[in-house]
PDB file of C-alpha atoms and ligand atoms in Angstrom:
ATOM      1  CA  MET P   1      14.960  -3.123  11.370  1.00  0.00           C
ATOM      2  CA  ALA P   2      16.048  -0.132   9.353  1.00  0.00           C
ATOM      3  CA  GLU P   3      13.388   2.666   9.591  1.00  0.00           C
ATOM      4  CA  ALA P   4      13.072   5.186   6.854  1.00  0.00           C
ATOM      5  CA  GLY P   5      16.301   6.896   6.410  1.00  0.00           C
ATOM      6  CA  GLY P   6      17.443  10.532   5.258  1.00  0.00           C
ATOM      7  CA  LYS P   7      15.922  13.720   6.437  1.00  0.00           C
ATOM      8  CA  GLY P   8      12.230  13.038   5.195  1.00  0.00           C
ATOM      9  CA  HIS P   9       9.479  11.099   6.392  1.00  0.00           C
ATOM     10  CA  PHE P  10       8.008   7.923   4.639  1.00  0.00           C
ATOM     11  CA  ILE P  11       4.402   7.335   4.982  1.00  0.00           C
ATOM     12  CA  VAL P  12       2.435   4.561   3.645  1.00  0.00           C
ATOM     13  CA  LEU P  13      -1.429   3.787   3.318  1.00  0.00           C
ATOM     14  CA  GLU P  14      -2.538   0.388   3.052  1.00  0.00           C
ATOM     15  CA  GLY P  15      -5.886  -1.291   2.676  1.00  0.00           C
ATOM     16  CA  GLY P  16      -8.127  -3.529   0.882  1.00  0.00           C
ATOM     17  CA  GLU P  17      -9.924  -2.501  -2.403  1.00  0.00           C
ATOM     18  CA  GLY P  18     -11.873   0.671  -2.406  1.00  0.00           C
ATOM     19  CA  ALA P  19     -10.794   1.589   1.136  1.00  0.00           C
ATOM     20  CA  GLY P  20     -10.201   5.185   0.108  1.00  0.00           C
ATOM     21  CA  LYS P  21      -6.407   5.260  -0.064  1.00  0.00           C
ATOM     22  CA  THR P  22      -6.073   7.199  -3.490  1.00  0.00           C
ATOM     23  CA  GLY P  23      -8.620  10.002  -2.109  1.00  0.00           C
ATOM     24  CA  ALA P  24      -6.654  10.237   1.321  1.00  0.00           C
ATOM     25  CA  ILE P  25      -3.213  10.517  -0.212  1.00  0.00           C
ATOM     26  CA  ALA P  26      -4.329  13.378  -2.415  1.00  0.00           C
ATOM     27  CA  PHE P  27      -5.910  14.873   0.631  1.00  0.00           C
ATOM     28  CA  LEU P  28      -2.884  14.413   2.655  1.00  0.00           C
ATOM     29  CA  ALA P  29      -0.460  15.584   0.052  1.00  0.00           C
ATOM     30  CA  ALA P  30      -2.532  18.859  -0.248  1.00  0.00           C
ATOM     31  CA  GLU P  31      -2.801  19.535   3.585  1.00  0.00           C
ATOM     32  CA  LEU P  32       1.033  18.851   3.917  1.00  0.00           C
ATOM     33  CA  GLY P  33       1.914  20.954   1.058  1.00  0.00           C
ATOM     34  CA  ALA P  34      -0.049  23.814   2.566  1.00  0.00           C
ATOM     35  CA  ARG P  35       1.920  23.373   5.710  1.00  0.00           C
ATOM     36  CA  GLY P  36       5.289  24.018   3.869  1.00  0.00           C
ATOM     37  CA  HIS P  37       6.185  20.224   3.459  1.00  0.00           C
ATOM     38  CA  ARG P  38       7.511  18.973   0.035  1.00  0.00           C
ATOM     39  CA  VAL P  39       5.552  16.070  -0.599  1.00  0.00           C
ATOM     40  CA  THR P  40       6.178  13.016  -3.252  1.00  0.00           C
ATOM     41  CA  VAL P  41       3.135  10.930  -4.067  1.00  0.00           C
ATOM     42  CA  THR P  42       3.867   7.387  -5.086  1.00  0.00           C
ATOM     43  CA  ARG P  43       2.525   3.753  -5.325  1.00  0.00           C
ATOM     44  CA  GLU P  44       3.187   0.178  -5.543  1.00  0.00           C
ATOM     45  CA  PRO P  45       3.048  -1.436  -8.030  1.00  0.00           C
ATOM     46  CA  GLY P  46       4.227   1.176 -10.582  1.00  0.00           C
ATOM     47  CA  GLY P  47       6.177   3.949  -8.808  1.00  0.00           C
ATOM     48  CA  THR P  48       8.824   3.895 -11.387  1.00  0.00           C
ATOM     49  CA  PRO P  49       8.574   3.420 -15.253  1.00  0.00           C
ATOM     50  CA  GLU P  50       9.933  -0.016 -14.924  1.00  0.00           C
ATOM     51  CA  GLY P  51       7.285  -0.575 -12.255  1.00  0.00           C
ATOM     52  CA  ARG P  52       4.517   0.524 -14.348  1.00  0.00           C
ATOM     53  CA  ALA P  53       5.299  -2.236 -16.949  1.00  0.00           C
ATOM     54  CA  LEU P  54       5.125  -4.570 -14.122  1.00  0.00           C
ATOM     55  CA  ARG P  55       2.054  -3.358 -12.784  1.00  0.00           C
ATOM     56  CA  HIS P  56       0.240  -3.768 -16.193  1.00  0.00           C
ATOM     57  CA  LEU P  57       1.693  -7.360 -16.214  1.00  0.00           C
ATOM     58  CA  LEU P  58       0.578  -8.060 -12.589  1.00  0.00           C
ATOM     59  CA  LEU P  59      -3.033  -6.250 -12.517  1.00  0.00           C
ATOM     60  CA  SER P  60      -4.461  -6.668 -16.281  1.00  0.00           C
ATOM     61  CA  GLU P  61      -7.193  -9.140 -16.439  1.00  0.00           C
ATOM     62  CA  SER P  62      -5.776 -10.119 -19.817  1.00  0.00           C
ATOM     63  CA  GLY P  63      -5.223 -13.559 -19.443  1.00  0.00           C
ATOM     64  CA  ASN P  64      -2.273 -13.451 -17.028  1.00  0.00           C
ATOM     65  CA  ASP P  65      -2.022 -16.398 -14.566  1.00  0.00           C
ATOM     66  CA  TRP P  66       0.808 -15.921 -12.361  1.00  0.00           C
ATOM     67  CA  ALA P  67       2.119 -18.691 -10.054  1.00  0.00           C
ATOM     68  CA  PRO P  68       1.831 -17.057  -6.621  1.00  0.00           C
ATOM     69  CA  MET P  69       5.681 -17.234  -6.012  1.00  0.00           C
ATOM     70  CA  ALA P  70       6.276 -15.465  -9.593  1.00  0.00           C
ATOM     71  CA  GLU P  71       3.690 -12.839  -8.386  1.00  0.00           C
ATOM     72  CA  LEU P  72       5.614 -12.339  -5.219  1.00  0.00           C
ATOM     73  CA  LEU P  73       8.707 -11.990  -6.821  1.00  0.00           C
ATOM     74  CA  LEU P  74       7.601  -9.474  -9.585  1.00  0.00           C
ATOM     75  CA  MET P  75       6.114  -7.200  -6.502  1.00  0.00           C
ATOM     76  CA  VAL P  76       9.310  -7.340  -4.596  1.00  0.00           C
ATOM     77  CA  ALA P  77      11.010  -6.433  -7.978  1.00  0.00           C
ATOM     78  CA  ASP P  78       8.816  -3.480  -8.267  1.00  0.00           C
ATOM     79  CA  ARG P  79       9.529  -2.473  -4.673  1.00  0.00           C
ATOM     80  CA  VAL P  80      13.192  -2.612  -5.058  1.00  0.00           C
ATOM     81  CA  GLN P  81      13.331  -0.507  -7.993  1.00  0.00           C
ATOM     82  CA  HIS P  82      10.661   2.047  -6.284  1.00  0.00           C
ATOM     83  CA  VAL P  83      12.582   2.294  -3.097  1.00  0.00           C
ATOM     84  CA  GLU P  84      16.019   2.780  -4.813  1.00  0.00           C
ATOM     85  CA  ARG P  85      14.942   5.158  -7.526  1.00  0.00           C
ATOM     86  CA  VAL P  86      12.155   7.147  -5.816  1.00  0.00           C
ATOM     87  CA  VAL P  87      11.757   6.789  -2.062  1.00  0.00           C
ATOM     88  CA  LYS P  88      15.164   6.982  -0.916  1.00  0.00           C
ATOM     89  CA  PRO P  89      16.286   9.804  -3.160  1.00  0.00           C
ATOM     90  CA  ALA P  90      13.008  11.793  -2.000  1.00  0.00           C
ATOM     91  CA  LEU P  91      13.933  11.234   1.723  1.00  0.00           C
ATOM     92  CA  THR P  92      17.431  12.158   1.026  1.00  0.00           C
ATOM     93  CA  ARG P  93      15.828  15.566  -0.241  1.00  0.00           C
ATOM     94  CA  GLY P  94      14.013  15.892   3.005  1.00  0.00           C
ATOM     95  CA  GLU P  95      10.564  15.218   1.404  1.00  0.00           C
ATOM     96  CA  VAL P  96       7.609  13.507   2.901  1.00  0.00           C
ATOM     97  CA  VAL P  97       6.953  10.517   0.564  1.00  0.00           C
ATOM     98  CA  ILE P  98       3.477   8.960   0.726  1.00  0.00           C
ATOM     99  CA  SER P  99       3.283   5.702  -1.006  1.00  0.00           C
ATOM    100  CA  ASP P 100      -0.043   4.032  -1.766  1.00  0.00           C
ATOM    101  CA  ARG P 101       0.867   0.490  -0.619  1.00  0.00           C
ATOM    102  CA  TYR P 102       4.217  -1.151   0.425  1.00  0.00           C
ATOM    103  CA  VAL P 103       5.406  -4.540   2.010  1.00  0.00           C
ATOM    104  CA  GLY P 104       2.239  -4.629   4.301  1.00  0.00           C
ATOM    105  CA  SER P 105       0.163  -5.207   0.799  1.00  0.00           C
ATOM    106  CA  THR P 106       2.720  -8.193  -0.010  1.00  0.00           C
ATOM    107  CA  ILE P 107       2.222  -9.594   3.373  1.00  0.00           C
ATOM    108  CA  ALA P 108      -1.604  -9.213   3.094  1.00  0.00           C
ATOM    109  CA  TYR P 109      -2.076 -10.188  -0.374  1.00  0.00           C
ATOM    110  CA  GLN P 110       0.798 -12.651  -1.373  1.00  0.00           C
ATOM    111  CA  GLY P 111       0.816 -13.926   2.257  1.00  0.00           C
ATOM    112  CA  GLY P 112      -2.655 -13.902   3.704  1.00  0.00           C
ATOM    113  CA  GLY P 113      -4.359 -13.983   0.367  1.00  0.00           C
ATOM    114  CA  ARG P 114      -2.202 -16.463  -1.594  1.00  0.00           C
ATOM    115  CA  GLY P 115      -0.943 -18.416   1.368  1.00  0.00           C
ATOM    116  CA  ILE P 116       2.809 -17.759   0.920  1.00  0.00           C
ATOM    117  CA  ASP P 117       4.676 -18.024   4.337  1.00  0.00           C
ATOM    118  CA  ALA P 118       4.869 -14.409   5.827  1.00  0.00           C
ATOM    119  CA  ALA P 119       8.261 -15.495   7.127  1.00  0.00           C
ATOM    120  CA  LEU P 120       9.546 -15.887   3.629  1.00  0.00           C
ATOM    121  CA  ILE P 121       8.208 -12.327   2.576  1.00  0.00           C
ATOM    122  CA  LEU P 122       9.831 -10.679   5.805  1.00  0.00           C
ATOM    123  CA  ASP P 123      12.967 -12.483   4.791  1.00  0.00           C
ATOM    124  CA  LEU P 124      13.102 -11.337   1.336  1.00  0.00           C
ATOM    125  CA  HIS P 125      12.320  -7.614   2.643  1.00  0.00           C
ATOM    126  CA  ALA P 126      15.263  -7.931   5.177  1.00  0.00           C
ATOM    127  CA  ARG P 127      17.563  -9.204   2.499  1.00  0.00           C
ATOM    128  CA  LEU P 128      16.808  -7.339  -0.685  1.00  0.00           C
ATOM    129  CA  LEU P 129      15.469  -4.113   0.821  1.00  0.00           C
ATOM    130  CA  ASP P 130      17.833  -3.955   3.998  1.00  0.00           C
ATOM    131  CA  ASP P 131      14.715  -4.162   6.039  1.00  0.00           C
ATOM    132  CA  PHE P 132      13.573  -0.747   5.256  1.00  0.00           C
ATOM    133  CA  TRP P 133      10.263   0.333   6.890  1.00  0.00           C
ATOM    134  CA  PRO P 134       7.901   3.269   6.974  1.00  0.00           C
ATOM    135  CA  ASP P 135       7.944   5.804   9.410  1.00  0.00           C
ATOM    136  CA  LEU P 136       4.034   5.289   9.824  1.00  0.00           C
ATOM    137  CA  THR P 137       1.728   2.926   8.036  1.00  0.00           C
ATOM    138  CA  LEU P 138      -2.108   3.800   8.087  1.00  0.00           C
ATOM    139  CA  VAL P 139      -4.192   0.839   7.371  1.00  0.00           C
ATOM    140  CA  LEU P 140      -7.674   2.055   6.036  1.00  0.00           C
ATOM    141  CA  ASP P 141     -10.010  -0.481   7.275  1.00  0.00           C
ATOM    142  CA  VAL P 142     -13.222  -1.352   5.574  1.00  0.00           C
ATOM    143  CA  PRO P 143     -15.384  -4.751   5.068  1.00  0.00           C
ATOM    144  CA  PRO P 144     -14.486  -6.106   1.847  1.00  0.00           C
ATOM    145  CA  GLU P 145     -17.968  -6.207   0.505  1.00  0.00           C
ATOM    146  CA  VAL P 146     -18.134  -2.292   1.096  1.00  0.00           C
ATOM    147  CA  GLY P 147     -14.776  -1.930  -0.635  1.00  0.00           C
ATOM    148  CA  LEU P 148     -15.357  -4.065  -3.463  1.00  0.00           C
ATOM    149  CA  ALA P 149     -18.780  -2.409  -4.123  1.00  0.00           C
ATOM    150  CA  ARG P 150     -17.117   1.101  -4.149  1.00  0.00           C
ATOM    151  CA  SER P 151     -14.678  -0.436  -6.625  1.00  0.00           C
ATOM    152  CA  ARG P 152     -17.089  -1.785  -8.816  1.00  0.00           C
ATOM    153  CA  ALA P 153     -19.138   1.221  -8.687  1.00  0.00           C
ATOM    154  CA  ARG P 154     -16.171   3.229 -10.021  1.00  0.00           C
ATOM    155  CA  LEU P 155     -15.351   0.638 -12.637  1.00  0.00           C
ATOM    156  CA  ALA P 156     -19.103   1.176 -14.000  1.00  0.00           C
ATOM    157  CA  GLN P 157     -18.180   4.933 -14.507  1.00  0.00           C
ATOM    158  CA  GLY P 158     -15.082   4.017 -16.896  1.00  0.00           C
ATOM    159  CA  ALA P 159     -12.222   3.732 -14.732  1.00  0.00           C
ATOM    160  CA  VAL P 160      -9.484   1.602 -16.079  1.00  0.00           C
ATOM    161  CA  ASP P 161      -9.842  -2.141 -15.525  1.00  0.00           C
ATOM    162  CA  GLU P 162      -6.938  -3.499 -13.202  1.00  0.00           C
ATOM    163  CA  GLY P 163      -9.358  -6.021 -11.772  1.00  0.00           C
ATOM    164  CA  ARG P 164      -7.300  -9.318 -11.392  1.00  0.00           C
ATOM    165  CA  PHE P 165      -7.233  -9.034  -7.608  1.00  0.00           C
ATOM    166  CA  GLU P 166     -10.787  -7.528  -7.384  1.00  0.00           C
ATOM    167  CA  GLY P 167     -12.130 -10.571  -9.052  1.00  0.00           C
ATOM    168  CA  LEU P 168     -10.842 -12.876  -6.590  1.00  0.00           C
ATOM    169  CA  ASP P 169     -13.593 -14.426  -4.023  1.00  0.00           C
ATOM    170  CA  LEU P 170     -14.580 -12.863  -0.843  1.00  0.00           C
ATOM    171  CA  ASP P 171     -12.759 -15.114   1.625  1.00  0.00           C
ATOM    172  CA  PHE P 172      -9.574 -14.105  -0.333  1.00  0.00           C
ATOM    173  CA  HIS P 173     -10.399 -10.484   0.515  1.00  0.00           C
ATOM    174  CA  ARG P 174     -11.318 -11.314   3.966  1.00  0.00           C
ATOM    175  CA  ARG P 175      -7.905 -12.863   4.567  1.00  0.00           C
ATOM    176  CA  VAL P 176      -6.084  -9.871   3.163  1.00  0.00           C
ATOM    177  CA  ARG P 177      -8.365  -7.694   5.526  1.00  0.00           C
ATOM    178  CA  GLN P 178      -7.322  -9.927   8.563  1.00  0.00           C
ATOM    179  CA  SER P 179      -3.611  -9.703   7.676  1.00  0.00           C
ATOM    180  CA  PHE P 180      -3.541  -6.117   7.536  1.00  0.00           C
ATOM    181  CA  LEU P 181      -5.226  -5.882  11.105  1.00  0.00           C
ATOM    182  CA  ASP P 182      -3.067  -8.583  12.415  1.00  0.00           C
ATOM    183  CA  GLN P 183       0.205  -6.639  11.002  1.00  0.00           C
ATOM    184  CA  ALA P 184      -1.278  -3.251  12.491  1.00  0.00           C
ATOM    185  CA  ALA P 185      -1.677  -4.954  15.842  1.00  0.00           C
ATOM    186  CA  ARG P 186       1.908  -6.320  15.753  1.00  0.00           C
ATOM    187  CA  ALA P 187       3.531  -3.148  14.988  1.00  0.00           C
ATOM    188  CA  GLU P 188       1.588  -0.921  17.168  1.00  0.00           C
ATOM    189  CA  ARG P 189       3.760   2.149  17.432  1.00  0.00           C
ATOM    190  CA  PHE P 190       4.265   2.603  13.524  1.00  0.00           C
ATOM    191  CA  ALA P 191       0.724   1.434  12.429  1.00  0.00           C
ATOM    192  CA  ARG P 192      -2.434   2.857  12.988  1.00  0.00           C
ATOM    193  CA  VAL P 193      -5.849   1.414  12.039  1.00  0.00           C
ATOM    194  CA  ILE P 194      -8.437   3.692  10.560  1.00  0.00           C
ATOM    195  CA  ASP P 195     -12.172   2.942  10.088  1.00  0.00           C
ATOM    196  CA  ALA P 196     -12.671   3.644   6.581  1.00  0.00           C
ATOM    197  CA  GLY P 197     -16.284   2.690   6.573  1.00  0.00           C
ATOM    198  CA  ARG P 198     -17.123   6.219   7.835  1.00  0.00           C
ATOM    199  CA  ALA P 199     -17.879   9.575   5.739  1.00  0.00           C
ATOM    200  CA  VAL P 200     -14.717  10.676   3.701  1.00  0.00           C
ATOM    201  CA  GLU P 201     -14.051  13.775   5.678  1.00  0.00           C
ATOM    202  CA  ASP P 202     -13.894  11.669   9.025  1.00  0.00           C
ATOM    203  CA  VAL P 203     -11.590   9.143   7.325  1.00  0.00           C
ATOM    204  CA  GLN P 204      -9.382  11.962   5.822  1.00  0.00           C
ATOM    205  CA  GLY P 205      -9.324  13.962   8.994  1.00  0.00           C
ATOM    206  CA  ASP P 206      -8.170  10.991  11.014  1.00  0.00           C
ATOM    207  CA  ALA P 207      -5.335  10.153   8.661  1.00  0.00           C
ATOM    208  CA  LEU P 208      -4.090  13.807   8.557  1.00  0.00           C
ATOM    209  CA  ALA P 209      -4.191  13.871  12.490  1.00  0.00           C
ATOM    210  CA  ALA P 210      -2.082  10.611  12.645  1.00  0.00           C
ATOM    211  CA  VAL P 211       0.462  11.869  10.037  1.00  0.00           C
ATOM    212  CA  LEU P 212       0.945  15.263  11.856  1.00  0.00           C
ATOM    213  CA  ASP P 213       1.237  13.389  14.970  1.00  0.00           C
ATOM    214  CA  ARG P 214       4.033  11.361  13.425  1.00  0.00           C
ATOM    215  CA  LEU P 215       5.802  14.405  11.766  1.00  0.00           C
ATOM    216  CA  GLY P 216       5.813  16.062  14.992  1.00  0.00           C
TER     217      GLY P 216
HETATM  218  N1  LIG E   1      -0.826  -5.740  -4.611  1.00  0.00           N
HETATM  219  C1  LIG E   1      -0.242  -7.019  -4.206  1.00  0.00           C
HETATM  220  O1  LIG E   1      -1.010  -7.834  -4.390  1.00  0.00           O
HETATM  221  N2  LIG E   1       0.787  -7.013  -3.522  1.00  0.00           N
HETATM  222  C2  LIG E   1       1.672  -5.946  -3.256  1.00  0.00           C
HETATM  223  O2  LIG E   1       2.950  -6.217  -2.678  1.00  0.00           O
HETATM  224  C3  LIG E   1       1.139  -4.835  -3.612  1.00  0.00           C
HETATM  225  C4  LIG E   1      -0.018  -4.637  -4.197  1.00  0.00           C
HETATM  226  C5  LIG E   1       2.155  -3.651  -3.253  1.00  0.00           C
HETATM  227  C6  LIG E   1      -3.391  -2.611  -6.951  1.00  0.00           C
HETATM  228  O3  LIG E   1      -3.343  -1.886  -5.828  1.00  0.00           O
HETATM  229  C7  LIG E   1      -3.172  -4.266  -6.552  1.00  0.00           C
HETATM  230  O4  LIG E   1      -2.127  -4.662  -6.111  1.00  0.00           O
HETATM  231  C8  LIG E   1      -4.176  -4.473  -5.133  1.00  0.00           C
HETATM  232  C9  LIG E   1      -3.249  -5.262  -4.359  1.00  0.00           C
HETATM  233  C10 LIG E   1      -1.978  -5.499  -5.187  1.00  0.00           C
HETATM  234  N3  LIG E   1      -5.176  -5.071  -5.361  1.00  0.00           N
HETATM  235  N4  LIG E   1      -6.118  -4.895  -6.159  1.00  0.00           N
HETATM  236  N5  LIG E   1      -7.119  -4.552  -6.798  1.00  0.00           N
HETATM  237  P1  LIG E   1      -4.231  -0.612  -5.909  1.00  0.00           P
HETATM  238  O5  LIG E   1      -3.812   0.077  -4.627  1.00  0.00           O
HETATM  239  O6  LIG E   1      -3.803   0.299  -7.179  1.00  0.00           O
HETATM  240  O7  LIG E   1      -5.701  -1.070  -6.138  1.00  0.00           O
HETATM  241  P2  LIG E   1      -6.890  -0.871  -5.251  1.00  0.00           P
HETATM  242  O8  LIG E   1      -6.558  -1.119  -3.888  1.00  0.00           O
HETATM  243  O9  LIG E   1      -7.852  -1.648  -5.943  1.00  0.00           O
HETATM  244  O10 LIG E   1      -7.267   0.686  -5.356  1.00  0.00           O
HETATM  245  P3  LIG E   1      -8.424   1.316  -5.250  1.00  0.00           P
HETATM  246  O11 LIG E   1      -9.662   0.377  -5.718  1.00  0.00           O
HETATM  247  O12 LIG E   1      -8.411   2.668  -6.126  1.00  0.00           O
HETATM  248  O13 LIG E   1      -8.645   1.706  -3.754  1.00  0.00           O
HETATM  249  P4  LIG E   1      -8.503   2.886  -2.881  1.00  0.00           P
HETATM  250  O14 LIG E   1      -7.496   3.827  -3.561  1.00  0.00           O
HETATM  251  O15 LIG E   1      -8.052   2.707  -1.458  1.00  0.00           O
HETATM  252  O16 LIG E   1      -9.696   3.775  -2.974  1.00  0.00           O
HETATM  253  P5  LIG E   1     -10.328   5.138  -3.650  1.00  0.00           P
HETATM  254  O17 LIG E   1      -9.785   5.000  -5.047  1.00  0.00           O
HETATM  255  O18 LIG E   1      -9.874   6.311  -2.887  1.00  0.00           O
HETATM  256  O19 LIG E   1     -11.598   5.134  -3.560  1.00  0.00           O
HETATM  257  C11 LIG E   1     -12.332   4.047  -4.407  1.00  0.00           C
HETATM  258  C12 LIG E   1     -13.905   4.587  -4.409  1.00  0.00           C
HETATM  259  O20 LIG E   1     -14.611   4.648  -3.278  1.00  0.00           O
HETATM  260  C13 LIG E   1     -13.861   5.906  -5.088  1.00  0.00           C
HETATM  261  O21 LIG E   1     -14.928   6.023  -6.115  1.00  0.00           O
HETATM  262  C14 LIG E   1     -13.971   6.904  -3.830  1.00  0.00           C
HETATM  263  O22 LIG E   1     -14.886   7.942  -4.427  1.00  0.00           O
HETATM  264  C15 LIG E   1     -15.072   5.830  -3.055  1.00  0.00           C
HETATM  265  N6  LIG E   1     -14.744   6.142  -1.562  1.00  0.00           N
HETATM  266  C16 LIG E   1     -13.618   6.314  -0.956  1.00  0.00           C
HETATM  267  N7  LIG E   1     -13.803   6.436   0.444  1.00  0.00           N
HETATM  268  C17 LIG E   1     -15.258   6.550   0.458  1.00  0.00           C
HETATM  269  C18 LIG E   1     -16.077   6.478   1.857  1.00  0.00           C
HETATM  270  N8  LIG E   1     -15.389   6.676   3.006  1.00  0.00           N
HETATM  271  N9  LIG E   1     -17.366   6.518   1.571  1.00  0.00           N
HETATM  272  C19 LIG E   1     -17.890   6.315   0.279  1.00  0.00           C
HETATM  273  N10 LIG E   1     -17.167   6.172  -0.862  1.00  0.00           N
HETATM  274  C20 LIG E   1     -15.844   6.142  -0.640  1.00  0.00           C
END
């Protein structure tokens, strides 16, 4: 397994809908910046111009009905472009890269959620991405009922609708959550689960402590 290379650090935040990743990433970027780190904030899908086109195809609700394998390959295509064009160059420059989602999401959504064999996803990751893994993955864990309610409340306030996954049934989201927890249990050293059902300040404080611990 190749860990994130170069001089920088590759940090990933994972979790179900409405877990609080976006807010936590903004907080982490500000805190690390204040400590003198150069930080690149990015996301999947959509961390590159090419990936933004894929993100629209994958997440907009406008009639797209991807077969699970096609959805998987588009997620992987986005990741290859993202790692080659954004993540690795920033790590080579010595930056801390914080990504909103990575391969853990593919294992959770296309694996746990859609039912694709996780071994195939890991094999694709090994072959196409040279088994490139983050230095630290934080799983923000919240029951899907809570996370989906947060996302819907935000949508009601006029957020852009990218609801193709949010619209799936609760069982789908429960399988996604379980997959994240299973992944974290298997990769204990590089993955931390954070209870994201608590107050924002507590969640973000724990995330920062875990990142500072990993950065040494
Ligand atoms: N996907 C996939 O299937 N396969 C893959 O390989 C990859 C992705 C990479 C887009 O991801 C979709 O892509 C995703 C899986 C799929 N599924 N969906 N949908 P995304 O990360 O862009 O979308 P998201 O998970 O829906 O993002 P989100 O709803 O924005 O969640 P978040 O970033 O974790 O949460 P947030 O924006 O920080 O917070 C959401 C709201 O909750 C907001 O109003 C906050 O103020 C509120 N919030 C946050 N924390 C709290 C606490 N602690 N208390 C109360 N309220 C809170």
